[in-house]
PDB file of C-alpha atoms in Angstrom:
ATOM      1  CA  MET A   1      33.590  44.022  95.318  1.00 55.00           C
ATOM      2  CA  ASP A   2      33.670  47.785  94.879  1.00 64.00           C
ATOM      3  CA  PRO A   3      34.384  48.453  91.168  1.00 62.00           C
ATOM      4  CA  HIS A   4      36.144  51.704  92.106  1.00 70.00           C
ATOM      5  CA  ALA A   5      38.423  50.233  94.783  1.00 85.00           C
ATOM      6  CA  ARG A   6      42.093  50.409  93.838  1.00 94.00           C
ATOM      7  CA  THR A   7      45.322  48.872  94.994  1.00 98.00           C
ATOM      8  CA  GLN A   8      48.902  48.724  93.749  1.00 98.00           C
ATOM      9  CA  VAL A   9      50.909  45.913  92.205  1.00 99.00           C
ATOM     10  CA  PHE A  10      54.622  45.682  91.397  1.00 99.00           C
ATOM     11  CA  VAL A  11      55.457  43.673  88.262  1.00 99.00           C
ATOM     12  CA  TYR A  12      58.890  42.447  87.222  1.00 98.00           C
ATOM     13  CA  GLY A  13      58.467  39.977  84.348  1.00 96.00           C
ATOM     14  CA  SER A  14      55.957  39.135  81.640  1.00 96.00           C
ATOM     15  CA  LEU A  15      53.602  41.934  82.787  1.00 98.00           C
ATOM     16  CA  LEU A  16      56.190  44.685  82.166  1.00 98.00           C
ATOM     17  CA  GLN A  17      55.654  47.163  79.337  1.00 97.00           C
ATOM     18  CA  GLY A  18      56.762  45.516  76.101  1.00 95.00           C
ATOM     19  CA  GLU A  19      56.498  41.965  77.465  1.00 95.00           C
ATOM     20  CA  GLU A  20      54.057  39.241  76.411  1.00 95.00           C
ATOM     21  CA  ASN A  21      51.461  39.627  79.201  1.00 96.00           C
ATOM     22  CA  HIS A  22      51.453  43.416  79.478  1.00 97.00           C
ATOM     23  CA  HIS A  23      48.036  43.507  77.768  1.00 97.00           C
ATOM     24  CA  PHE A  24      46.544  42.378  81.096  1.00 97.00           C
ATOM     25  CA  LEU A  25      47.491  45.821  82.470  1.00 98.00           C
ATOM     26  CA  GLN A  26      45.784  47.748  79.663  1.00 94.00           C
ATOM     27  CA  SER A  27      43.315  49.350  82.096  1.00 91.00           C
ATOM     28  CA  ALA A  28      45.955  49.988  84.784  1.00 97.00           C
ATOM     29  CA  HIS A  29      47.726  53.248  85.550  1.00 97.00           C
ATOM     30  CA  CYS A  30      51.533  52.975  85.519  1.00 98.00           C
ATOM     31  CA  LEU A  31      53.004  54.788  88.516  1.00 98.00           C
ATOM     32  CA  GLY A  32      56.588  54.367  87.327  1.00 98.00           C
ATOM     33  CA  GLU A  33      59.624  52.201  87.796  1.00 98.00           C
ATOM     34  CA  ASP A  34      60.665  50.998  91.224  1.00 98.00           C
ATOM     35  CA  ARG A  35      62.878  48.396  92.837  1.00 98.00           C
ATOM     36  CA  LEU A  36      62.386  45.682  95.371  1.00 97.00           C
ATOM     37  CA  LEU A  37      65.275  44.962  97.736  1.00 97.00           C
ATOM     38  CA  GLY A  38      66.028  41.674  99.470  1.00 97.00           C
ATOM     39  CA  LEU A  39      64.833  39.393  96.688  1.00 97.00           C
ATOM     40  CA  ARG A  40      66.495  37.665  93.750  1.00 96.00           C
ATOM     41  CA  LEU A  41      65.176  37.388  90.208  1.00 97.00           C
ATOM     42  CA  TYR A  42      65.344  33.911  88.663  1.00 96.00           C
ATOM     43  CA  HIS A  43      65.154  32.940  84.984  1.00 94.00           C
ATOM     44  CA  LEU A  44      62.809  29.948  84.671  1.00 93.00           C
ATOM     45  CA  GLY A  45      62.719  29.961  80.885  1.00 87.00           C
ATOM     46  CA  ARG A  46      59.684  31.811  79.520  1.00 87.00           C
ATOM     47  CA  TYR A  47      59.025  33.638  82.759  1.00 91.00           C
ATOM     48  CA  PRO A  48      60.774  34.854  85.907  1.00 96.00           C
ATOM     49  CA  MET A  49      60.232  34.174  89.574  1.00 98.00           C
ATOM     50  CA  ILE A  50      61.514  35.985  92.650  1.00 98.00           C
ATOM     51  CA  TRP A  51      62.532  34.571  95.992  1.00 97.00           C
ATOM     52  CA  TRP A  52      64.174  35.978  99.106  1.00 96.00           C
ATOM     53  CA  GLY A  53      67.907  36.563  98.991  1.00 94.00           C
ATOM     54  CA  THR A  54      70.584  39.198  98.690  1.00 93.00           C
ATOM     55  CA  GLY A  55      69.743  41.298  95.690  1.00 93.00           C
ATOM     56  CA  TRP A  56      67.200  43.577  94.130  1.00 96.00           C
ATOM     57  CA  VAL A  57      64.564  43.371  91.423  1.00 98.00           C
ATOM     58  CA  LYS A  58      63.702  46.121  88.956  1.00 98.00           C
ATOM     59  CA  GLY A  59      60.090  46.540  87.865  1.00 99.00           C
ATOM     60  CA  GLU A  60      57.062  48.774  87.444  1.00 99.00           C
ATOM     61  CA  ARG A  61      54.375  49.801  89.912  1.00 99.00           C
ATOM     62  CA  TYR A  62      50.744  50.038  88.791  1.00 99.00           C
ATOM     63  CA  GLN A  63      47.494  51.209  90.284  1.00 98.00           C
ATOM     64  CA  ILE A  64      44.859  48.582  89.477  1.00 98.00           C
ATOM     65  CA  SER A  65      41.288  47.651  90.329  1.00 96.00           C
ATOM     66  CA  LEU A  66      40.522  44.806  92.713  1.00 96.00           C
ATOM     67  CA  GLN A  67      38.876  42.981  89.794  1.00 95.00           C
ATOM     68  CA  LEU A  68      42.153  43.154  87.873  1.00 97.00           C
ATOM     69  CA  LEU A  69      44.035  41.934  90.948  1.00 98.00           C
ATOM     70  CA  ALA A  70      41.767  38.859  90.970  1.00 97.00           C
ATOM     71  CA  ARG A  71      42.548  38.264  87.269  1.00 97.00           C
ATOM     72  CA  LEU A  72      46.275  38.588  87.965  1.00 98.00           C
ATOM     73  CA  ASP A  73      45.893  36.034  90.775  1.00 98.00           C
ATOM     74  CA  GLU A  74      44.546  33.604  88.169  1.00 97.00           C
ATOM     75  CA  LEU A  75      47.337  34.416  85.708  1.00 96.00           C
ATOM     76  CA  GLU A  76      50.010  33.905  88.368  1.00 96.00           C
ATOM     77  CA  ASP A  77      48.307  30.749  89.702  1.00 96.00           C
ATOM     78  CA  HIS A  78      48.055  32.282  93.175  1.00 95.00           C
ATOM     79  CA  PRO A  79      48.430  30.688  95.704  1.00 93.00           C
ATOM     80  CA  HIS A  80      49.756  27.476  94.119  1.00 94.00           C
ATOM     81  CA  VAL A  81      52.767  28.669  92.101  1.00 95.00           C
ATOM     82  CA  TYR A  82      53.159  32.273  93.252  1.00 97.00           C
ATOM     83  CA  HIS A  83      51.851  33.758  96.459  1.00 96.00           C
ATOM     84  CA  ARG A  84      50.979  37.420  96.752  1.00 98.00           C
ATOM     85  CA  GLU A  85      52.632  39.588  99.429  1.00 98.00           C
ATOM     86  CA  TRP A  86      52.159  43.243 100.412  1.00 98.00           C
ATOM     87  CA  LEU A  87      55.730  44.581 100.508  1.00 98.00           C
ATOM     88  CA  GLN A  88      57.534  47.895 100.739  1.00 98.00           C
ATOM     89  CA  LEU A  89      59.434  48.976  97.654  1.00 98.00           C
ATOM     90  CA  HIS A  90      62.657  50.982  97.482  1.00 98.00           C
ATOM     91  CA  SER A  91      60.594  54.162  96.925  1.00 98.00           C
ATOM     92  CA  GLY A  92      58.806  53.643 100.247  1.00 98.00           C
ATOM     93  CA  ASN A  93      55.527  52.755  98.536  1.00 98.00           C
ATOM     94  CA  HIS A  94      53.823  49.430  99.176  1.00 98.00           C
ATOM     95  CA  ALA A  95      52.415  47.096  96.539  1.00 98.00           C
ATOM     96  CA  TRP A  96      51.242  43.551  96.009  1.00 99.00           C
ATOM     97  CA  ILE A  97      54.049  41.384  94.658  1.00 99.00           C
ATOM     98  CA  TYR A  98      53.941  37.826  93.341  1.00 98.00           C
ATOM     99  CA  VAL A  99      56.674  35.833  95.081  1.00 98.00           C
ATOM    100  CA  GLY A 100      57.630  32.310  94.048  1.00 96.00           C
ATOM    101  CA  ARG A 101      58.556  29.277  96.087  1.00 95.00           C
ATOM    102  CA  PRO A 102      62.066  28.109  97.014  1.00 94.00           C
ATOM    103  CA  GLU A 103      61.593  24.645  95.541  1.00 95.00           C
ATOM    104  CA  LEU A 104      60.619  26.188  92.194  1.00 94.00           C
ATOM    105  CA  VAL A 105      63.734  28.387  91.822  1.00 94.00           C
ATOM    106  CA  GLN A 106      66.226  25.764  92.954  1.00 92.00           C
ATOM    107  CA  GLY A 107      68.471  24.779  90.064  1.00 90.00           C
ATOM    108  CA  TYR A 108      67.628  27.865  87.989  1.00 91.00           C
ATOM    109  CA  HIS A 109      69.828  30.838  87.128  1.00 89.00           C
ATOM    110  CA  TYR A 110      69.332  34.031  89.043  1.00 89.00           C
ATOM    111  CA  LEU A 111      69.858  37.340  87.313  1.00 93.00           C
ATOM    112  CA  PRO A 112      72.206  39.439  89.470  1.00 91.00           C
ATOM    113  CA  GLU A 113      71.196  42.650  87.666  1.00 92.00           C
ATOM    114  CA  GLY A 114      67.600  42.046  88.778  1.00 96.00           C
ATOM    115  CA  ASP A 115      66.205  43.171  85.414  1.00 97.00           C
ATOM    116  CA  TRP A 116      64.041  40.763  83.402  1.00 96.00           C
ATOM    117  CA  ARG A 117      64.372  42.915  80.282  1.00 93.00           C
ATOM    118  CA  GLN A 118      68.126  42.275  80.274  1.00 90.00           C
ATOM    119  CA  ARG A 119      67.741  38.478  80.261  1.00 88.00           C
ATOM    120  CA  HIS A 120      68.633  38.165  76.558  1.00 81.00           C
ATOM    121  CA  ARG A 121      72.012  39.827  77.139  1.00 75.00           C
ATOM    122  CA  LEU A 122      73.101  37.293  79.709  1.00 63.00           C
ATOM    123  CA  ASP A 123      75.281  34.293  79.137  1.00 59.00           C
ATOM    124  CA  LEU A 124      73.321  31.821  81.244  1.00 52.00           C
ATOM    125  CA  ASP A 125      76.325  29.505  81.354  1.00 49.00           C
ATOM    126  CA  ARG A 126      78.168  32.208  83.304  1.00 50.00           C
ATOM    127  CA  THR A 127      75.419  33.348  85.688  1.00 53.00           C
ATOM    128  CA  SER A 128      74.888  31.815  89.072  1.00 57.00           C
ATOM    129  CA  VAL A 129      72.603  28.868  89.698  1.00 55.00           C
ATOM    130  CA  ASP A 130      70.737  28.528  92.977  1.00 57.00           C
ATOM    131  CA  THR A 131      71.654  25.178  94.487  1.00 55.00           C
ATOM    132  CA  GLY A 132      69.403  25.549  97.486  1.00 58.00           C
ATOM    133  CA  GLY A 133      72.354  25.684  99.826  1.00 49.00           C
TER     134      GLY A 133
END
């Protein structure tokens, strides 16, 4: 693997600046905030998951090494829990994104604002639950 090869990743949960796993991105270059359209953000307790649906997800785009991408694959338990997809963001840029599985979000609350950092402000009893229907 070329140690100088770079790619981009879009993060929306525990890897965001100020969140518990951001230290994994210590060597990464933040390219700024972006949004992902056509997916929903779900609150699974300690961490989020996204799945296809009407909505958008707010996050950050990073330039990272391929070695770091491999470490993130381990962190995200790719391909067993999350799978990684190369998707276009609202800005027109493309990035790797960790997408969940429909059976894992079923029964959990989705965050209509699409912002993981706002999860503490939400009354989870009043947000929508995905029933799989």
